[in-house]
Amino acid sequence: MAAGRELLEEGGPDALSMRRLAGRVGIRAPSIYKHLADKEALEVALIVDGLREFGELCEAAVAGADDPLAALAVAYRSWAVAHPHLYRLINDRPLPRDRLPEGLEARAGAPLVAAAGRDPDRARAAWAFAHGMVMLELTGRFPPGADIGAAWREGVRALASPEAV
Amino acid sequence: MAAGRELLEEGGPDALSMRRLAGRVGIRAPSIYKHLADKEALEVALIVDGLREFGELCEAAVAGADDPLAALAVAYRSWAVAHPHLYRLINDRPLPRDRLPEGLEARAGAPLVAAAGRDPDRARAAWAFAHGMVMLELTGRFPPGADIGAAWREGVRALASPEAV
DNA sequence: GACAGAGGCGAACAGCGTTAGCTACTCTGT
DNA sequence: ACAGAGTAGCTAACGCTGTTCGCCTCTGTC
């Protein structure tokens, strides 16, 4: 639902209300329920859309990169800071896995596993680092003078697969 | 406010409502505003309380540890998984810094800087890793078979300060 | 005894997700 | 061509949320 994504990206999670969505598409609130089961269904639709887009960008970044992990890190952060509200919607709650298409999450994570040298623990550590960096940046944790790029380079270098060093 | 913390820790963020808090302390909702300016003031009080407690535990963990970074990692995760809703309340939004006591955040971060060998970029990378690991765990991102401890060890080892290796 | 302040109260407002029940249009089957 | 089904809109309403208003009552002070 393009209108829902607009609401979310323009006004944050508080702006993503069923009534606002209805108003945006020119109908009244209850009529929304003829198209969407409930608000969770709206969020799932946005999550699916965002996760697919995000996964494709990560795949493209890793494919044919000299340093896959560094390229993935840049792509990861770029998308997250460009779509902060959607990134947080995707990551805020435990995913309603039964309402999510099978394999979507695995596909979004595949580039990371590939870039991390196929060690799942290392891949999870790298994912946690990237997610943490993004969340700390999005929630304004880094002080004004902090060199966010340097912290990224530090983490990517430390977590690079041994055979890449 | 102990009652507020109980509400949050027992029932999550949805349970933390002004009306519920009022009911918990035996008064009606509007009377709450004779004691609290608004809901943000309640959240700030919980954040301050939680951040102080969290900071003290981290300080204690680092003090006199053989491997400060590893000890800090254990203490960090332990507190977060023991108080998931409070941890998320502290970290979810940009902090209303003007409503927070001066220096509280800096004090909570001091153990990390100490453990990370005084390199601020490395400290931020380590913080991001720890925060990311906790958030991924709390939001159920790791599949059932994942070895969370191994991922922690991987990250802590990779991000340990060079002089500690 | 008058007065101020603190701390309770009910009523109310706007906004939220959601449901029930009604209506109107459009498509399909005979 | 007409009946029936399904689609998609509507209003009204419920219970919940944070919050404000005005009122009342108690308590301490001069």
Coordinates of N, CA and C in Angstrom, one line a residue, chain B:
Chain B
M1 N 9.2 6.0 40.0 CA 7.9 5.5 40.4 C 7.8 4.0 40.3
A2 N 7.8 3.4 41.4 CA 7.9 1.9 41.4 C 6.7 1.3 40.8
A3 N 5.5 1.9 40.9 CA 4.3 1.4 40.3 C 4.4 1.4 38.8
G4 N 4.9 2.5 38.3 CA 5.1 2.6 36.8 C 6.0 1.5 36.3
R5 N 7.1 1.3 37.0 CA 8.1 0.3 36.6 C 7.4 -1.1 36.6
E6 N 6.6 -1.4 37.6 CA 5.9 -2.7 37.7 C 5.0 -2.8 36.5
L7 N 4.2 -1.8 36.2 CA 3.3 -1.9 35.0 C 4.1 -2.2 33.8
L8 N 5.2 -1.5 33.6 CA 6.0 -1.6 32.4 C 6.6 -3.0 32.3
E9 N 7.2 -3.5 33.4 CA 8.0 -4.7 33.3 C 7.0 -5.9 33.3
E10 N 5.8 -5.8 33.9 CA 4.9 -6.9 33.9 C 4.1 -7.0 32.6
G11 N 3.7 -5.8 32.0 CA 2.8 -5.8 30.9 C 3.3 -5.2 29.6
G12 N 4.5 -4.7 29.6 CA 5.1 -4.1 28.4 C 4.6 -2.7 28.2
P13 N 5.0 -2.1 27.2 CA 4.7 -0.7 27.0 C 3.2 -0.4 26.9
D14 N 2.4 -1.3 26.4 CA 1.0 -1.1 26.3 C 0.3 -1.0 27.6
A15 N 0.9 -1.6 28.6 CA 0.3 -1.6 29.9 C 0.7 -0.4 30.7
L16 N 1.7 0.4 30.2 CA 2.1 1.6 30.9 C 1.2 2.8 30.4
S17 N 0.0 2.9 31.0 CA -0.9 4.0 30.7 C -1.1 4.8 32.0
M18 N -1.4 6.0 31.7 CA -1.7 6.9 32.9 C -2.9 6.4 33.7
R19 N -3.9 5.9 33.0 CA -5.0 5.4 33.8 C -4.7 4.2 34.6
R20 N -3.9 3.3 34.0 CA -3.5 2.1 34.8 C -2.7 2.5 36.0
L21 N -1.7 3.4 35.7 CA -0.9 3.8 36.8 C -1.7 4.4 37.9
A22 N -2.7 5.3 37.6 CA -3.6 5.8 38.6 C -4.3 4.7 39.3
G23 N -4.8 3.8 38.6 CA -5.5 2.7 39.3 C -4.6 1.9 40.2
R24 N -3.4 1.7 39.8 CA -2.4 1.0 40.6 C -2.2 1.7 41.9
V25 N -2.1 3.0 41.9 CA -1.9 3.7 43.2 C -3.1 4.2 43.9
G26 N -4.3 3.8 43.3 CA -5.5 4.0 44.1 C -6.2 5.3 43.9
I27 N -5.9 6.0 42.8 CA -6.6 7.3 42.5 C -7.1 7.2 41.1
R28 N -7.8 8.3 40.6 CA -8.4 8.3 39.3 C -7.4 9.0 38.4
A29 N -7.6 8.8 37.1 CA -6.6 9.3 36.1 C -6.2 10.7 36.2
P30 N -7.2 11.6 36.3 CA -6.8 13.1 36.2 C -5.9 13.5 37.4
S31 N -6.1 12.8 38.5 CA -5.2 13.1 39.7 C -3.8 12.8 39.5
I32 N -3.5 11.9 38.6 CA -2.1 11.7 38.3 C -1.3 12.9 37.9
Y33 N -2.1 13.8 37.2 CA -1.4 15.0 36.7 C -1.1 16.0 37.8
K34 N -1.5 15.7 39.1 CA -1.1 16.5 40.2 C 0.3 16.1 40.6
H35 N 0.8 15.0 40.1 CA 2.1 14.4 40.5 C 3.1 14.3 39.3
L36 N 2.5 14.2 38.1 CA 3.4 14.0 36.9 C 2.9 15.0 35.9
A37 N 3.8 15.6 35.2 CA 3.5 16.6 34.2 C 2.7 16.0 33.1
D38 N 3.2 14.9 32.6 CA 2.6 14.2 31.5 C 3.2 12.8 31.4
K39 N 2.8 12.1 30.3 CA 3.4 10.7 30.2 C 4.9 10.7 30.0
E40 N 5.3 11.7 29.3 CA 6.8 11.7 29.0 C 7.6 11.8 30.3
A41 N 7.0 12.6 31.3 CA 7.7 12.7 32.6 C 7.7 11.4 33.3
L42 N 6.7 10.6 33.1 CA 6.7 9.3 33.7 C 7.8 8.4 33.0
E43 N 7.9 8.5 31.7 CA 8.9 7.7 31.0 C 10.3 8.2 31.4
V44 N 10.4 9.5 31.5 CA 11.8 10.0 31.8 C 12.2 9.5 33.2
A45 N 11.2 9.5 34.1 CA 11.5 9.0 35.5 C 12.0 7.5 35.4
L46 N 11.3 6.7 34.6 CA 11.6 5.3 34.5 C 13.0 5.2 33.8
I47 N 13.2 6.0 32.8 CA 14.5 5.9 32.1 C 15.7 6.3 33.0
V48 N 15.5 7.3 33.8 CA 16.5 7.8 34.7 C 16.8 6.7 35.7
D49 N 15.7 6.1 36.3 CA 15.9 5.0 37.3 C 16.6 3.8 36.6
G50 N 16.2 3.4 35.4 CA 16.8 2.3 34.8 C 18.2 2.5 34.4
L51 N 18.5 3.7 33.9 CA 19.8 4.0 33.4 C 20.8 4.0 34.6
R52 N 20.4 4.5 35.7 CA 21.2 4.6 36.9 C 21.6 3.1 37.3
E53 N 20.5 2.3 37.4 CA 20.7 0.9 37.9 C 21.6 0.2 36.9
F54 N 21.3 0.4 35.6 CA 22.1 -0.3 34.5 C 23.5 0.1 34.6
G55 N 23.8 1.4 34.7 CA 25.1 2.0 34.8 C 25.9 1.4 36.0
E56 N 25.2 1.3 37.1 CA 25.9 0.8 38.3 C 26.4 -0.7 38.1
L57 N 25.5 -1.5 37.5 CA 25.8 -2.9 37.3 C 27.0 -3.0 36.3
C58 N 27.0 -2.1 35.3 CA 28.1 -2.2 34.3 C 29.4 -1.8 35.0
E59 N 29.3 -0.7 35.8 CA 30.5 -0.3 36.5 C 31.1 -1.4 37.3
A60 N 30.2 -2.1 38.1 CA 30.6 -3.2 39.0 C 31.2 -4.3 38.2
A61 N 30.6 -4.6 37.0 CA 31.1 -5.7 36.2 C 32.5 -5.4 35.7
V62 N 32.8 -4.2 35.2 CA 34.1 -3.9 34.7 C 35.2 -3.8 35.7
A63 N 34.8 -3.3 36.9 CA 35.8 -3.1 38.0 C 36.4 -4.4 38.4
G64 N 37.7 -4.5 38.2 CA 38.4 -5.6 38.6 C 38.2 -6.9 37.9
A65 N 37.7 -6.8 36.6 CA 37.5 -8.0 35.8 C 38.8 -8.3 35.0
D66 N 39.1 -9.6 34.8 CA 40.2 -10.0 34.1 C 40.1 -9.5 32.6
D67 N 38.9 -9.8 32.1 CA 38.6 -9.3 30.7 C 37.4 -8.4 30.8
P68 N 37.7 -7.1 30.9 CA 36.7 -6.1 31.1 C 35.6 -6.1 30.0
L69 N 36.0 -6.2 28.8 CA 35.0 -6.2 27.7 C 34.1 -7.4 27.7
A70 N 34.6 -8.5 28.0 CA 33.8 -9.7 28.1 C 32.9 -9.6 29.3
A71 N 33.4 -9.1 30.4 CA 32.6 -9.0 31.6 C 31.4 -8.0 31.4
L72 N 31.8 -6.9 30.7 CA 30.8 -5.9 30.4 C 29.7 -6.4 29.5
A73 N 30.1 -7.2 28.5 CA 29.2 -7.8 27.6 C 28.2 -8.7 28.3
V74 N 28.7 -9.5 29.2 CA 27.8 -10.4 30.0 C 26.8 -9.5 30.8
A75 N 27.3 -8.5 31.5 CA 26.5 -7.7 32.4 C 25.5 -6.9 31.5
Y76 N 25.9 -6.5 30.4 CA 25.0 -5.7 29.5 C 23.8 -6.6 29.1
R77 N 24.2 -7.7 28.5 CA 23.1 -8.6 28.1 C 22.2 -9.1 29.2
S78 N 22.8 -9.4 30.3 CA 22.0 -9.9 31.5 C 21.0 -8.9 31.9
W79 N 21.4 -7.7 32.0 CA 20.4 -6.7 32.5 C 19.3 -6.5 31.4
A80 N 19.7 -6.4 30.2 CA 18.8 -6.2 29.1 C 17.7 -7.3 29.0
V81 N 18.1 -8.5 29.1 CA 17.2 -9.6 28.9 C 16.3 -9.8 30.2
A82 N 16.9 -9.3 31.3 CA 16.1 -9.3 32.6 C 15.1 -8.2 32.6
H83 N 15.3 -7.1 31.9 CA 14.4 -6.0 31.9 C 14.1 -5.5 30.5
P84 N 13.6 -6.4 29.7 CA 13.5 -6.1 28.2 C 12.7 -4.8 28.0
H85 N 11.5 -4.7 28.6 CA 10.7 -3.5 28.3 C 11.4 -2.2 28.8
L86 N 12.0 -2.2 29.9 CA 12.7 -1.0 30.4 C 13.9 -0.7 29.5
Y87 N 14.6 -1.8 29.0 CA 15.8 -1.6 28.1 C 15.3 -0.9 26.8
R88 N 14.1 -1.4 26.3 CA 13.6 -0.8 25.1 C 13.1 0.6 25.3
L89 N 12.5 0.8 26.4 CA 12.0 2.2 26.7 C 13.2 3.2 26.7
I90 N 14.3 2.7 27.3 CA 15.5 3.6 27.4 C 16.0 3.9 26.0
N91 N 15.9 2.9 25.1 CA 16.6 3.0 23.9 C 15.8 3.3 22.7
D92 N 14.5 3.3 22.8 CA 13.6 3.3 21.7 C 13.6 4.7 21.0
R93 N 13.5 5.7 21.8 CA 13.3 7.1 21.3 C 14.6 7.9 21.4
P94 N 14.7 8.9 20.7 CA 15.8 9.9 21.0 C 15.5 10.4 22.4
L95 N 16.5 10.4 23.3 CA 16.3 10.8 24.6 C 15.9 12.3 24.7
P96 N 14.9 12.6 25.5 CA 14.6 14.0 25.7 C 15.7 14.6 26.6
R97 N 16.9 14.9 26.0 CA 18.0 15.3 26.8 C 17.8 16.4 27.8
D98 N 16.9 17.3 27.4 CA 16.7 18.5 28.2 C 15.9 18.1 29.5
R99 N 15.3 16.9 29.5 CA 14.5 16.5 30.7 C 15.3 15.4 31.4
L100 N 16.5 15.1 31.0 CA 17.4 14.1 31.6 C 18.4 14.7 32.5
P101 N 18.8 14.2 33.6 CA 19.8 14.7 34.5 C 21.1 14.8 33.7
E102 N 21.8 15.9 33.9 CA 23.1 16.1 33.2 C 24.1 15.0 33.5
G103 N 24.8 14.5 32.5 CA 25.8 13.5 32.8 C 25.4 12.1 33.0
L104 N 24.1 11.8 33.1 CA 23.7 10.5 33.4 C 24.1 9.5 32.3
E105 N 23.9 9.9 31.1 CA 24.2 9.1 30.0 C 25.8 8.8 29.9
A106 N 26.5 9.9 30.1 CA 28.0 9.8 30.0 C 28.5 8.8 31.1
R107 N 27.8 8.8 32.2 CA 28.3 7.9 33.3 C 27.9 6.5 32.9
A108 N 26.8 6.3 32.3 CA 26.4 4.9 31.9 C 27.3 4.4 30.9
G109 N 27.9 5.3 30.0 CA 28.7 4.8 29.0 C 30.2 4.7 29.4
A110 N 30.5 5.2 30.6 CA 31.9 5.2 31.0 C 32.5 3.8 31.1
P111 N 31.8 2.9 31.6 CA 32.4 1.5 31.7 C 32.8 1.0 30.3
L112 N 32.0 1.3 29.3 CA 32.2 0.8 28.0 C 33.5 1.4 27.5
V113 N 33.7 2.7 27.6 CA 34.9 3.4 27.1 C 36.1 2.8 27.8
A114 N 36.0 2.6 29.1 CA 37.1 2.0 29.9 C 37.4 0.6 29.3
A115 N 36.4 -0.2 29.1 CA 36.6 -1.6 28.7 C 37.1 -1.6 27.2
A116 N 36.8 -0.6 26.4 CA 37.2 -0.7 25.0 C 38.6 -0.1 24.8
G117 N 39.3 0.2 25.8 CA 40.7 0.6 25.6 C 40.8 2.1 25.2
R118 N 39.8 2.8 25.5 CA 39.8 4.3 25.4 C 39.8 4.8 23.9
D119 N 39.6 3.9 23.0 CA 39.4 4.3 21.6 C 37.9 4.6 21.4
P120 N 37.5 5.8 21.2 CA 36.1 6.1 21.2 C 35.4 5.4 20.0
D121 N 36.1 5.3 18.9 CA 35.4 4.6 17.7 C 35.2 3.1 18.0
R122 N 36.2 2.5 18.6 CA 36.1 1.1 19.0 C 35.0 0.9 20.0
A123 N 35.0 1.9 21.0 CA 33.9 1.8 22.0 C 32.5 1.9 21.4
R124 N 32.4 2.8 20.4 CA 31.1 2.9 19.8 C 30.7 1.7 19.0
A125 N 31.7 1.1 18.3 CA 31.5 -0.1 17.6 C 31.1 -1.3 18.5
A126 N 31.8 -1.3 19.7 CA 31.4 -2.4 20.7 C 30.0 -2.1 21.2
W127 N 29.7 -0.9 21.5 CA 28.4 -0.6 22.0 C 27.3 -1.0 21.0
A128 N 27.6 -0.6 19.7 CA 26.6 -1.0 18.7 C 26.4 -2.5 18.6
F129 N 27.5 -3.2 18.7 CA 27.4 -4.7 18.6 C 26.6 -5.2 19.8
A130 N 26.9 -4.7 21.0 CA 26.1 -5.2 22.1 C 24.6 -4.8 22.0
H131 N 24.4 -3.6 21.7 CA 23.0 -3.1 21.5 C 22.3 -3.9 20.4
G132 N 23.0 -4.1 19.3 CA 22.4 -4.9 18.2 C 22.1 -6.3 18.6
M133 N 23.0 -7.0 19.3 CA 22.8 -8.3 19.8 C 21.6 -8.4 20.7
V134 N 21.5 -7.5 21.6 CA 20.3 -7.5 22.5 C 19.0 -7.2 21.8
M135 N 19.0 -6.3 20.9 CA 17.8 -6.0 20.2 C 17.4 -7.1 19.3
L136 N 18.3 -7.7 18.6 CA 18.0 -8.9 17.8 C 17.4 -10.0 18.6
E137 N 18.0 -10.2 19.8 CA 17.5 -11.3 20.7 C 16.1 -10.9 21.2
L138 N 15.9 -9.7 21.6 CA 14.7 -9.3 22.2 C 13.5 -9.3 21.2
T139 N 13.9 -9.0 19.9 CA 12.8 -9.0 18.9 C 12.7 -10.4 18.2
G140 N 13.4 -11.4 18.7 CA 13.2 -12.7 18.2 C 13.8 -13.0 16.8
R141 N 14.9 -12.2 16.5 CA 15.5 -12.4 15.2 C 16.3 -13.6 15.0
F142 N 16.9 -14.1 16.1 CA 17.7 -15.3 16.0 C 16.9 -16.5 15.9
P143 N 17.1 -17.4 14.9 CA 16.3 -18.6 14.8 C 16.5 -19.5 16.0
P144 N 15.6 -20.4 16.2 CA 15.7 -21.3 17.4 C 17.0 -21.9 17.6
G145 N 17.7 -22.4 16.5 CA 18.9 -23.1 16.7 C 20.1 -22.3 16.9
A146 N 20.0 -21.0 16.8 CA 21.2 -20.1 16.7 C 21.9 -20.1 18.1
D147 N 23.2 -20.1 18.0 CA 24.0 -20.1 19.2 C 24.4 -18.7 19.6
I148 N 23.5 -18.1 20.4 CA 23.7 -16.6 20.7 C 25.0 -16.4 21.4
G149 N 25.3 -17.3 22.3 CA 26.6 -17.1 23.1 C 27.8 -17.1 22.1
A150 N 27.7 -18.0 21.1 CA 28.9 -18.0 20.2 C 29.0 -16.7 19.4
A151 N 27.8 -16.1 19.0 CA 27.9 -14.9 18.3 C 28.4 -13.8 19.2
W152 N 28.0 -13.8 20.5 CA 28.6 -12.8 21.4 C 30.1 -13.0 21.5
R153 N 30.6 -14.2 21.7 CA 32.0 -14.4 21.8 C 32.7 -13.9 20.6
E154 N 32.1 -14.3 19.4 CA 32.7 -13.8 18.2 C 32.9 -12.3 18.1
G155 N 31.9 -11.6 18.5 CA 31.9 -10.1 18.4 C 32.9 -9.6 19.5
V156 N 32.8 -10.1 20.7 CA 33.7 -9.5 21.7 C 35.1 -9.8 21.4
R157 N 35.4 -11.0 20.9 CA 36.8 -11.3 20.5 C 37.3 -10.3 19.4
A158 N 36.4 -10.2 18.4 CA 36.8 -9.3 17.3 C 37.0 -7.9 17.7
L159 N 36.2 -7.4 18.6 CA 36.2 -6.0 19.0 C 37.1 -5.7 20.2
A160 N 37.7 -6.8 20.7 CA 38.6 -6.5 21.9 C 39.7 -5.6 21.5
S161 N 40.1 -4.8 22.5 CA 41.2 -3.8 22.1 C 42.5 -4.6 21.8
P162 N 43.2 -4.1 20.9 CA 44.4 -4.8 20.4 C 45.4 -5.1 21.6
E163 N 45.6 -4.2 22.5 CA 46.5 -4.5 23.6 C 46.0 -5.6 24.5
A164 N 44.8 -6.0 24.4 CA 44.2 -7.1 25.2 C 44.4 -8.4 24.5
V165 N 44.8 -8.4 23.2 CA 44.9 -9.7 22.5 C 46.3 -10.3 22.7

